[in-house]
Coordinates of C-alpha atoms in Angstrom, one line a residue:
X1 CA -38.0 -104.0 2.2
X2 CA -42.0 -104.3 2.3
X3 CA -42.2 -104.1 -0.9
X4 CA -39.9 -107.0 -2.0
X5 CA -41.6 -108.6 1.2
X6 CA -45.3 -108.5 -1.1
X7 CA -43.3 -109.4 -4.3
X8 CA -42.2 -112.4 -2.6
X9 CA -45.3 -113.6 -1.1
X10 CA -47.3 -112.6 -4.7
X11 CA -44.6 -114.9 -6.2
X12 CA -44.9 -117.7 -3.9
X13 CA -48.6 -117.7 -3.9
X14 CA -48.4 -117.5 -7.8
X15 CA -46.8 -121.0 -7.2
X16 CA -48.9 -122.5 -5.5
X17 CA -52.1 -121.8 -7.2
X18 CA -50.0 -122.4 -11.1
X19 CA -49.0 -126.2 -9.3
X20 CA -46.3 -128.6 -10.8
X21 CA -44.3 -127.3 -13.8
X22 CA -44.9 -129.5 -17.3
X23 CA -41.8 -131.4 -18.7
X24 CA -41.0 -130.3 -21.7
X25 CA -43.7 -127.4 -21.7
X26 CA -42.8 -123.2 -21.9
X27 CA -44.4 -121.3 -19.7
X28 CA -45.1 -117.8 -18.5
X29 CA -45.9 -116.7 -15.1
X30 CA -46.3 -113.0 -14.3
X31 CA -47.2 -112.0 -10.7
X32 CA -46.4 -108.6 -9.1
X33 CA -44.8 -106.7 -11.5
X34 CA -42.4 -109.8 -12.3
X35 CA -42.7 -112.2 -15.8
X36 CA -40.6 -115.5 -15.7
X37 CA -40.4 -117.8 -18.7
X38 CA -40.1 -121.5 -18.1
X39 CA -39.2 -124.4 -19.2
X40 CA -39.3 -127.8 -17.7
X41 CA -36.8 -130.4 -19.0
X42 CA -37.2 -134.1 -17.6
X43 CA -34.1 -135.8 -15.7
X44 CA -35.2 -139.6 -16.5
X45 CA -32.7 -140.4 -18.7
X46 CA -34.2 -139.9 -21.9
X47 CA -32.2 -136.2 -22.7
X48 CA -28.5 -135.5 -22.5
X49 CA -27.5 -132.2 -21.1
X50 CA -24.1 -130.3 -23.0
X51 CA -22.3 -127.2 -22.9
X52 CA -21.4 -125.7 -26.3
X53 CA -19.4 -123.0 -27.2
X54 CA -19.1 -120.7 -29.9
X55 CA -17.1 -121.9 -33.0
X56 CA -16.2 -124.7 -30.3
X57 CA -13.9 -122.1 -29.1
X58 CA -13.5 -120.2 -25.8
X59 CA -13.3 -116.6 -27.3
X60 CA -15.8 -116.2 -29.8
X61 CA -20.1 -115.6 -30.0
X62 CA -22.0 -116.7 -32.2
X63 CA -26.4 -115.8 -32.7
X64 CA -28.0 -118.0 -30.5
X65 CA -29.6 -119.9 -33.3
X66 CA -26.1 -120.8 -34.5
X67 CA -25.0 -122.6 -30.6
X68 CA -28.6 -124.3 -31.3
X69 CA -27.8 -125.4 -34.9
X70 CA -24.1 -126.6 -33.5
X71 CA -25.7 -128.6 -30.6
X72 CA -27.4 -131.1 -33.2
X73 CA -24.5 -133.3 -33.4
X74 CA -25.8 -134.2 -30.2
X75 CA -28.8 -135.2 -31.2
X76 CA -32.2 -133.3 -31.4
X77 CA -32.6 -130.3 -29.4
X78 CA -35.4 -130.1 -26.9
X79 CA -34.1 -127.5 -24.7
X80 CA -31.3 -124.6 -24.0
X81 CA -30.8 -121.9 -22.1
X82 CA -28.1 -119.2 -22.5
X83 CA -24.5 -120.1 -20.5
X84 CA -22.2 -117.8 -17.9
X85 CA -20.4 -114.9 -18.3
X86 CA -18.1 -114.1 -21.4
X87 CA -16.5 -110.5 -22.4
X88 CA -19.6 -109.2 -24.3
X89 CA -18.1 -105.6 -24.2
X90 CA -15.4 -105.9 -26.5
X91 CA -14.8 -103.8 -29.4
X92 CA -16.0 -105.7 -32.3
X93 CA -14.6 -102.7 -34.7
X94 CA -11.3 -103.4 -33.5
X95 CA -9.5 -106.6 -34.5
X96 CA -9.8 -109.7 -31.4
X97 CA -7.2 -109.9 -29.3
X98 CA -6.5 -112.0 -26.3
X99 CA -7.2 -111.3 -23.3
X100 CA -9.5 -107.9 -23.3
X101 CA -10.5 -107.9 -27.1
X102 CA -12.5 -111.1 -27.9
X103 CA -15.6 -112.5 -26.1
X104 CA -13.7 -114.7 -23.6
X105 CA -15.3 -116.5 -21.1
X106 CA -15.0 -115.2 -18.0
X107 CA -15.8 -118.6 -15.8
X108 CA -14.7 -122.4 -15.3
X109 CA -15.6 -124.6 -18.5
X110 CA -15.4 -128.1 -18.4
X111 CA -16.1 -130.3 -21.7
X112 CA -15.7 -134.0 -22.2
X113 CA -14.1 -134.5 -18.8
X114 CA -11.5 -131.7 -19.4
X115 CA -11.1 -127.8 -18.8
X116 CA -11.6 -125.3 -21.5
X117 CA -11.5 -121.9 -19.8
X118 CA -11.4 -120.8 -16.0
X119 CA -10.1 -120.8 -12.9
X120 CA -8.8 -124.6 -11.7
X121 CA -6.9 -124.1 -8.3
X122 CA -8.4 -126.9 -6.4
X123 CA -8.6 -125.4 -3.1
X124 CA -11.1 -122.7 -4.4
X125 CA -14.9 -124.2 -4.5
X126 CA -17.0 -122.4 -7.3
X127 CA -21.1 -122.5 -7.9
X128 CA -21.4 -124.8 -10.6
X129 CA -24.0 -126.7 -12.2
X130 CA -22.6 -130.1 -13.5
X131 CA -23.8 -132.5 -16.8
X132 CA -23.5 -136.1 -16.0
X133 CA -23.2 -138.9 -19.0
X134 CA -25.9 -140.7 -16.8
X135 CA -28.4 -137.9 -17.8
X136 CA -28.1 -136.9 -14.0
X137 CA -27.7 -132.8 -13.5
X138 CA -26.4 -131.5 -10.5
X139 CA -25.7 -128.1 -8.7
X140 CA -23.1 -127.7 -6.0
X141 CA -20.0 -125.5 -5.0
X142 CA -17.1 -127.5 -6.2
X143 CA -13.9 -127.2 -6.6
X144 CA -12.4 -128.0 -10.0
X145 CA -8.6 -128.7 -10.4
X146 CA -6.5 -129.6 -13.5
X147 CA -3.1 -131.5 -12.7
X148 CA -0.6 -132.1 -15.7
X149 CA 0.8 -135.9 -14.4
X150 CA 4.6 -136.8 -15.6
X151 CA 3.8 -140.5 -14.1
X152 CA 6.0 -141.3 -11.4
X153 CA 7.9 -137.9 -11.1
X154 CA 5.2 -136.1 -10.4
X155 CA 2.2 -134.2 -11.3
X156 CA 1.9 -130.1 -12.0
X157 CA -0.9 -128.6 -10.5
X158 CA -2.3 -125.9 -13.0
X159 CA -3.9 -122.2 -12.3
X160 CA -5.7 -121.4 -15.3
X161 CA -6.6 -122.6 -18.0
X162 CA -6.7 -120.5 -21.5
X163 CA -6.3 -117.2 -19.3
X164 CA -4.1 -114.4 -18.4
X165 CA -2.5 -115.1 -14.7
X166 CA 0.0 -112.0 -13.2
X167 CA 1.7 -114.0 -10.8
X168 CA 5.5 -115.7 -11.1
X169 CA 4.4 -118.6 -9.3
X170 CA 1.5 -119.4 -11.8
X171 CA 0.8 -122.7 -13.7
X172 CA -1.3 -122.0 -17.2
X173 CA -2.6 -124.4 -19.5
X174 CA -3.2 -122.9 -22.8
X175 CA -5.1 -125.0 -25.8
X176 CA -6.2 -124.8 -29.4
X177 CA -9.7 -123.8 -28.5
X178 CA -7.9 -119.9 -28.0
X179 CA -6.3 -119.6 -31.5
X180 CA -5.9 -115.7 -31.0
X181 CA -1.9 -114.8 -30.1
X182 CA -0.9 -114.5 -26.6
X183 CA 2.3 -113.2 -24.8
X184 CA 4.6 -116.0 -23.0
X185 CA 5.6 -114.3 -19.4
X186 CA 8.8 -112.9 -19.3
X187 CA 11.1 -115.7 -17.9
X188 CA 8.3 -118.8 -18.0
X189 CA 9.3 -122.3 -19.1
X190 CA 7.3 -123.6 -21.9
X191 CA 6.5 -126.4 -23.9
X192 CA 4.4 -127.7 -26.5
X193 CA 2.2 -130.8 -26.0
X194 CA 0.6 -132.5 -29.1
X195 CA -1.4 -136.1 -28.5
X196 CA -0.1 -136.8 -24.9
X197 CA 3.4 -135.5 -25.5
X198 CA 5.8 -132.9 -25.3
X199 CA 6.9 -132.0 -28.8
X200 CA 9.2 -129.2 -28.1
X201 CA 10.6 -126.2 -25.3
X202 CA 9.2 -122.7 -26.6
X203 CA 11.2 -119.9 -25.8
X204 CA 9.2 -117.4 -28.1
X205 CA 8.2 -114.0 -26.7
X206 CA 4.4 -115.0 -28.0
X207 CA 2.3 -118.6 -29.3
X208 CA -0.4 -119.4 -31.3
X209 CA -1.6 -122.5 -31.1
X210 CA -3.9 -124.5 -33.2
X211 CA -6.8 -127.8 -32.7
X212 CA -5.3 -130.4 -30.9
X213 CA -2.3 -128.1 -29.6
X214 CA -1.5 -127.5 -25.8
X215 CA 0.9 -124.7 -24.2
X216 CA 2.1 -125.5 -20.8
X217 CA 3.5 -122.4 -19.3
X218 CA 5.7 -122.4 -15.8
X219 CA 6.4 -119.4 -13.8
X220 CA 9.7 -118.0 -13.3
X221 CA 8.9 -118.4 -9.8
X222 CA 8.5 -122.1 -9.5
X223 CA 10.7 -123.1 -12.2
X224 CA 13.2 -124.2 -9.9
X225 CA 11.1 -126.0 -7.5
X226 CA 9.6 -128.1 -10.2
X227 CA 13.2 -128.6 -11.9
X228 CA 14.7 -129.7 -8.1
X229 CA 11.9 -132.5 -8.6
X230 CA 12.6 -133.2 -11.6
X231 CA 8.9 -132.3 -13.1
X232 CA 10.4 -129.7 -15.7
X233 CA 8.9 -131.5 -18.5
X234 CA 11.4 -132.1 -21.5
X235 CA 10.7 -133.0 -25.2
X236 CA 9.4 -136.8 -25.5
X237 CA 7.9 -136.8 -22.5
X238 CA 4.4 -138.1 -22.0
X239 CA 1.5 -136.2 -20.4
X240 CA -1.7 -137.0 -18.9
X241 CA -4.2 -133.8 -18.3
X242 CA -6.4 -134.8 -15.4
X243 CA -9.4 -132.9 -14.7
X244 CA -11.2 -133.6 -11.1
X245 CA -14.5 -132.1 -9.9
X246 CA -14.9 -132.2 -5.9
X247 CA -18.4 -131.2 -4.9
X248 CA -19.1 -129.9 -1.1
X249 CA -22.2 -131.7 -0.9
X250 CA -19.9 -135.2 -1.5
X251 CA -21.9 -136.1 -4.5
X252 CA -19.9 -138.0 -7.1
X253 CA -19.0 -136.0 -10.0
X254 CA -16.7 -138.2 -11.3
X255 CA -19.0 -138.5 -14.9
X256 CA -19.6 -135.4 -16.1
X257 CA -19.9 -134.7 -19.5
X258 CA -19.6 -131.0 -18.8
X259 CA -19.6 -128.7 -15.6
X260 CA -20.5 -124.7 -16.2
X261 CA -19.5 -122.3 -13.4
X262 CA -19.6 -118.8 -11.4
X263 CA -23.3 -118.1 -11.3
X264 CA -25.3 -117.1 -7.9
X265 CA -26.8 -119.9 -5.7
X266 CA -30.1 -119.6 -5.4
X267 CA -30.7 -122.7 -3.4
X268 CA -28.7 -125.5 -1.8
X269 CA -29.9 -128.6 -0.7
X270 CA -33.4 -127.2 -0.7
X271 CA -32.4 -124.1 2.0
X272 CA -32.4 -120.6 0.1
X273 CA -28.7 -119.0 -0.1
X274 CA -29.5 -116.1 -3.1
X275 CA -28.0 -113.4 0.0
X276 CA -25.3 -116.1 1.7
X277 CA -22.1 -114.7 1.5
X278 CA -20.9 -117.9 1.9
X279 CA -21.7 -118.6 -1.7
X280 CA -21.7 -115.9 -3.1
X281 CA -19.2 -113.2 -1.9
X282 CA -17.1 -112.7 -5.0
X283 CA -20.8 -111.9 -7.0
X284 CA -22.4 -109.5 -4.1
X285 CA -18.9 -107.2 -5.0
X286 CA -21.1 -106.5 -9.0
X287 CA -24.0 -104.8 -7.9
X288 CA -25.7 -106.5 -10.9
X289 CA -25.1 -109.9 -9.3
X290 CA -26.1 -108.6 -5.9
X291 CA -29.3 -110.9 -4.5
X292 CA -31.3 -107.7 -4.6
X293 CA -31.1 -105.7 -7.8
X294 CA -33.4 -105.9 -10.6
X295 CA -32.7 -107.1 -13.9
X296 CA -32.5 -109.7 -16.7
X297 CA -31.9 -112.8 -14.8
X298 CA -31.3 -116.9 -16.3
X299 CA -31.3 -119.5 -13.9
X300 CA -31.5 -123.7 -13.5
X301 CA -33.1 -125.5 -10.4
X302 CA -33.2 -129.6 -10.0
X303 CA -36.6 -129.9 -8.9
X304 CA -37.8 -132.7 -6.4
X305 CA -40.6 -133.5 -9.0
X306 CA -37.4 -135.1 -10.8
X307 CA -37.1 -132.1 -13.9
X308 CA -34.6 -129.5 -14.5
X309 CA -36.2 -126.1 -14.4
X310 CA -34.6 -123.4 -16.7
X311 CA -35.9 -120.0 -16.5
X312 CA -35.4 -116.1 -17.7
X313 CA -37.1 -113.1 -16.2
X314 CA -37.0 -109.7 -14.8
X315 CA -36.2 -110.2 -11.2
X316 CA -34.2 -110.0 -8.3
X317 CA -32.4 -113.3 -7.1
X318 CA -33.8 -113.4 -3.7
X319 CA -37.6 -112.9 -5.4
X320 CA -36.4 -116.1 -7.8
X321 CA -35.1 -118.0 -5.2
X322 CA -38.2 -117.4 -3.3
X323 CA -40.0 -118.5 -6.3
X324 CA -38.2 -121.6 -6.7
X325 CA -38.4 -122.9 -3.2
X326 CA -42.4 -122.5 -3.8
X327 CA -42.1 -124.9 -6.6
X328 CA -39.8 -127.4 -4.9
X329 CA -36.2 -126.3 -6.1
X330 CA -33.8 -128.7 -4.5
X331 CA -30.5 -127.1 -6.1
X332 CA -30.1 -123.9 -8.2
X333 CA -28.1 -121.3 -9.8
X334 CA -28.1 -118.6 -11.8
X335 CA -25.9 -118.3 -15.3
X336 CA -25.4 -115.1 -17.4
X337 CA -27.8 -112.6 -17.4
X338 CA -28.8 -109.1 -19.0
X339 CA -29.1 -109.0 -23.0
X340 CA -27.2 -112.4 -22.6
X341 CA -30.8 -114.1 -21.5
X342 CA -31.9 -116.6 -23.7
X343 CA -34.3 -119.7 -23.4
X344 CA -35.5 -122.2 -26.1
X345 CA -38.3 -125.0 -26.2
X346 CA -39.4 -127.2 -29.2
X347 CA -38.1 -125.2 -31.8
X348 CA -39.0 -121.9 -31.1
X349 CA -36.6 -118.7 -28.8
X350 CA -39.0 -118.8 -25.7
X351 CA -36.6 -115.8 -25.0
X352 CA -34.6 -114.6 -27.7
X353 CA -30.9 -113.3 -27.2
X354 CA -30.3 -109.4 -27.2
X355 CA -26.3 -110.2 -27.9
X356 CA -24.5 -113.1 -30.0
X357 CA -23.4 -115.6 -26.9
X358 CA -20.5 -117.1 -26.3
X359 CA -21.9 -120.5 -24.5
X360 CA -24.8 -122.5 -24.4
X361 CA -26.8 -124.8 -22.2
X362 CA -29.0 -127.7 -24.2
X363 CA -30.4 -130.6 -23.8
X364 CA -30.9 -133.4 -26.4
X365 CA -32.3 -136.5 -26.8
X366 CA -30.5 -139.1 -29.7
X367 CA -31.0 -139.6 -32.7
X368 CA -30.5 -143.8 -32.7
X369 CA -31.2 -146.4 -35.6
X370 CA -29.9 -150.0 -35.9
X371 CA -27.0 -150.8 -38.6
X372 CA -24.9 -153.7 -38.8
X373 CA -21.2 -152.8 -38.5
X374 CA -18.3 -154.3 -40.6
X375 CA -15.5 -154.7 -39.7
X376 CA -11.9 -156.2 -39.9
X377 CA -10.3 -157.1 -36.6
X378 CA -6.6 -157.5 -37.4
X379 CA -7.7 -158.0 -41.1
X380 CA -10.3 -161.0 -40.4
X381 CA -13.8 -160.2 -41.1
X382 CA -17.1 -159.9 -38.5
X383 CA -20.0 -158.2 -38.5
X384 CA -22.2 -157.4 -35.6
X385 CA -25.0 -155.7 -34.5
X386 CA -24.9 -152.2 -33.6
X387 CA -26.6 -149.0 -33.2
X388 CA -25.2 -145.8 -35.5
X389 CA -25.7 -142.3 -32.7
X390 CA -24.9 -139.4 -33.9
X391 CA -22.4 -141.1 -36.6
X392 CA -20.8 -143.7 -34.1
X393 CA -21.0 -146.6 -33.8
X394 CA -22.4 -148.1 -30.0
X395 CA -22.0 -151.7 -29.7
X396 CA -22.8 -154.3 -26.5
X397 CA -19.7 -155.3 -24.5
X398 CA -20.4 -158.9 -24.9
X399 CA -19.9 -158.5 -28.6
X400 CA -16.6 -156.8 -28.9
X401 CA -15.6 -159.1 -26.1
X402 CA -16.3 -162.2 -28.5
X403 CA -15.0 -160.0 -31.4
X404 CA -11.3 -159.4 -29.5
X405 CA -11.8 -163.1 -28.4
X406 CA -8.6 -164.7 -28.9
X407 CA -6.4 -161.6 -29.6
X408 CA -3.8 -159.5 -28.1
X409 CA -6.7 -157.5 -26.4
X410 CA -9.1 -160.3 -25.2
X411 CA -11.2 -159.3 -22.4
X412 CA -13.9 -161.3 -19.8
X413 CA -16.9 -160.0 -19.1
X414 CA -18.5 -160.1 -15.7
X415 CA -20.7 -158.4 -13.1
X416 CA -19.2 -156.6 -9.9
X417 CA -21.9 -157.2 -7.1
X418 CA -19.9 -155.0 -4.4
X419 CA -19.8 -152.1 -6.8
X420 CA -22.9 -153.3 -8.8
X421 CA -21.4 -152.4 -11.5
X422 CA -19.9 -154.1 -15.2
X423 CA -16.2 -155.7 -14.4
X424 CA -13.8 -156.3 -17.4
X425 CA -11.1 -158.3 -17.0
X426 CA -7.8 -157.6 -19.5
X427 CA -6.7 -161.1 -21.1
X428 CA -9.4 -163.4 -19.9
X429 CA -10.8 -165.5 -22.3
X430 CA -14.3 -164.8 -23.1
X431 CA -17.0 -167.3 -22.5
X432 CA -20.2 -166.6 -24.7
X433 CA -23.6 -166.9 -23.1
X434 CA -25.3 -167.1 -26.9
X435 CA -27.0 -164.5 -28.9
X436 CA -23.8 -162.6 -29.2
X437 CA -23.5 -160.4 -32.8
X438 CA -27.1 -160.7 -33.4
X439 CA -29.1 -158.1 -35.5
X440 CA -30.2 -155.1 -33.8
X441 CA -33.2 -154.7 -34.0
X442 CA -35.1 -151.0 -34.3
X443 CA -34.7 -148.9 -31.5
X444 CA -38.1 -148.7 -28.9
X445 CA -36.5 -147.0 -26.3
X446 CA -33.4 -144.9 -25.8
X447 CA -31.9 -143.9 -22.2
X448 CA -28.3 -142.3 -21.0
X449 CA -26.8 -145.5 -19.7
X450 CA -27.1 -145.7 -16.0
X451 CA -24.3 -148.6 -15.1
X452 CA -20.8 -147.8 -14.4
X453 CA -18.0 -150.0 -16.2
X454 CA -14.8 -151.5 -14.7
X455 CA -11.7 -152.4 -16.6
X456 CA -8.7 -154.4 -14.5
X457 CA -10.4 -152.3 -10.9
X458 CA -10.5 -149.2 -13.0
X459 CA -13.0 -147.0 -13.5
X460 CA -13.4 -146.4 -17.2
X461 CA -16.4 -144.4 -18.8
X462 CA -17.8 -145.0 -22.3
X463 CA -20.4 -143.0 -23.4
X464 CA -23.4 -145.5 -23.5
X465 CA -26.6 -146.0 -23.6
X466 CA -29.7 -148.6 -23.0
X467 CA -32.0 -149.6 -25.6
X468 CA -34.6 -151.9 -25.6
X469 CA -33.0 -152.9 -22.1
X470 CA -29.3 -153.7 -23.1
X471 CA -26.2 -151.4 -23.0
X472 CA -24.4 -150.1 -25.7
X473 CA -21.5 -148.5 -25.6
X474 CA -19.6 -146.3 -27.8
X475 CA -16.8 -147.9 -30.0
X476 CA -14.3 -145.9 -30.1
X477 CA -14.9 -145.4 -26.6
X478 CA -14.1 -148.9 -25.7
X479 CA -11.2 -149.2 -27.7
X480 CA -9.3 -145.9 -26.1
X481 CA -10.1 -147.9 -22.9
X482 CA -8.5 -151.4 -24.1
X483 CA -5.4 -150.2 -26.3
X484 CA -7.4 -151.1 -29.4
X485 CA -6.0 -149.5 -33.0
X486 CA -9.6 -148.1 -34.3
X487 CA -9.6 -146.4 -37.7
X488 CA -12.8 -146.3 -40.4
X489 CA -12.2 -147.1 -44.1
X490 CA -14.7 -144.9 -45.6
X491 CA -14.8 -146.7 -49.1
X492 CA -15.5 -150.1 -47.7
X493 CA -18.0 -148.2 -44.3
X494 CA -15.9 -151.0 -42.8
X495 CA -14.7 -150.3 -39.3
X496 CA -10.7 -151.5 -38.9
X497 CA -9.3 -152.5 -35.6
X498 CA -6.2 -153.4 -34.8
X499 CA -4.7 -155.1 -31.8
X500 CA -1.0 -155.7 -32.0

């Protein structure tokens, strides 16, 4: 106990002397016996923060350098840090196989607003660290549930999702991101879901399902509840997949881009927690999650200084939680650790991998540059200006709002002072305020948009972003939202929407 009592009081007067962190800047401190490498990444809305996966899949690794290479679709990488726990002890001689014998991942995934992997019961709060489109990160306990919705009969609450559950009474959501063959329980009701709808019952012994597939799988032992409701979903029927993120703290986590959980919390709401079993009971059961053992650790604090601090080292989690506080951690959490470690800054492994990975933290900031987009609306010709992210196409609402103007998808445009936030109005006719489809001009500066948008008193959320001061969202964002036919004529780089 003395000792950790001096390596905790080296450490925290290592940070004071060492000062404020530098955004976007790797570095080293070593104090009493302990090394951490850090890097700072800044939370001003300038770099987007993403989860990716190996092969975009849930039960595969990849080098680290791959994840890195894969995360450029983004945008360019400024930062990543390794993710949280996956199988790495399978036996890579022996062909995968779901669930012990392939790389899965172990905790809660969320991607683009939906589950990929974990636990979802919605009573059970998990340490997670969450990616907001807004560029905001955050770190709470939260509790993450998936509900399948048949409209007005009902919704299905789901267990797990792309996992093995031993219980009768469980709901499990299975997708095309775990191609590998997996057994149907004995006695389960099962159907297929492909684009929003139940294609077909599956009574098979076994599935495999491929991109774009889902596998809803009921119980034996709550078959007949859901079928005295009238919720046994038949062939034809639409779906909806909800995913909803309730933090304890009562932040809104409505817009996350991604969520990661499981790891340790290190701190919570500035108070340090590394030993509260009230976090962290499951983790103190490994004794290479306990707060006290020493090993490989990863970790990610919000600082108050307004940066996201990622870190590796050799240490215990109450000496890095120490540490942290020192530096003025608001929030943090560990992720994976061990040979799993991994930390990159400006195009260099500030910590290189000791094991292909199955997940990935990184940041990125776009890669933007003004076009002028073509395009048919209902086969009559317009062009307006536009900037081209990552291969889409990001336009200002007031444009497509003139563009629709007139059709079967006209919308107003207009500001919500109660919510302070953008209103849209289905049907209203447009009124132009001037210098609508203009050029667009180059790009100066790029942030994560910051304003919320409202369609009808709905809360819709295109990915956007403000340049030179004026929003732009995505395209085909906007469209999903309206009930506008998008498609792209490659021949022609003409964009074709449709709206009856």
């Amino acid at each position: 106990m003395n000792k950790l009592r001096r390596s905790i009081v080296c450490l925290l007067a290592a940070a004071l002397l060492l000062g404020p962190v530098r955004a976007a800047a790797a570095q080293t401190v070593t104090t009493a016996g302990r090394t951490l490498q850090l890097v700072a990444v800044p939370l001003d809305g300038t770099c987007a923060g993403h989860v990716v996966t190996a092969g975009g899949l849930v039960c595969d690794d990849r080098p680290a350098a791959e994840l890195i290479r894969a995360a450029a679709a983004y945008g360019t990488v400024t930062a990543a840090v390794n993710g949280m726990f996956f199988n790495a002890y399978y036996n890579q001689s022996a062909p995968r196989a779901f669930p012990d014998n392939a790389p899965m991942l172990l905790t809660t995934l969320v991607q683009d607003g939906q589950v990929q992997a974990g636990s979802v019961v919605g009573t059970a709060k998990q340490n997670c660290i969450g990616f907001a489109r807004d560029g905001r990160v955050l770190i709470d306990a939260a509790a993450i549930q998936v509900t399948v919705s048949l409209g007005a009969r009902g919704e299905i609450p789901v267990w797990r999702v792309n996992g093995r559950e031993s219980s009768a009474n469980a709901v499990v959501l299975m997708t095309g991101a775990m191609p590998l063959p997996f057994a149907i329980p004995a006695g389960a009701y099962a159907v297929l879901i492909e684009n929003g709808r139940v294609t077909a019952r599956v009574t098979a012994a076994s599935a495999t399902l491929t991109a774009g597939q889902k596998l809803l799988m009921i119980g034996s032992g709550v078959i007949d509840f859901f079928s005295k409701r009238d919720r046994l979903p038949q062939a034809g029927d639409a779906l909806t997949i909800r995913t909803t993120v309730t933090a304890a703290g009562g932040a809104d986590w409505s817009r996350m881009n991604a969520v990661a959980a499981g790891g340790r919390m290190l701190i919570h709401q500035g108070r340090i927690v590394a030993a509260d079993a009230a976090f962290n009971a499951l983790l103190d059961k490994d004794p290479k999650q306990n707060a006290t053992g020493v090993y490989q650790r990863s970790f990610a604090a919000v600082m108050k200084n307004g940066t996201l601090l990622l870190g590796t080292g050799t240490a215990s989690f109450n000496e890095i939680a120490a540490f942290l506080a020192a530096r003025g951690a608001v929030d943090a959490v560990s992720l994976d650790g061990g040979a799993s470690g991994m930390l990159y800054e400006g195009g260099r492994f500030v910590t290189a991998a000791g094991r292909e990975l199955a997940s990935a933290i990184v940041f990125t900031k776009p890669a933007v540059r003004a076009a002028q987009c073509a395009a048919l609306v209902d086969g009559a010709s317009v062009s307006f200006g536009a900037y081209s992210v990552g291969g889409n196409n990001y336009c200002r609402l007031r444009d497509f709002a003139l563009v629709l103007r007139g059709s079967a998808r006209a919308f107003g445009v207009g500001w919500d002072a109660a919510r302070a936030a953008v209103s849209l109005t289905s049907g209203a006719d447009y009124v132009p305020i001037g210098g609508e489809l203009s050029a667009a001009a180059a790009p100066r500066t790029v942030k994560l948009n910051q304003s919320s948008v409202w369609l009808d008193g709905a809360q819709i959320d295109p990915l956007g972003y403000t340049i030179d001061g004026s929003n732009y969202f995505k395209l085909r964002d906007l469209c999903a939202a309206l009930n506008v036919g998008i498609d792209w004529d490659a021949a022609s780089q003409t964009v074709l929407i449709r709206t009856k």
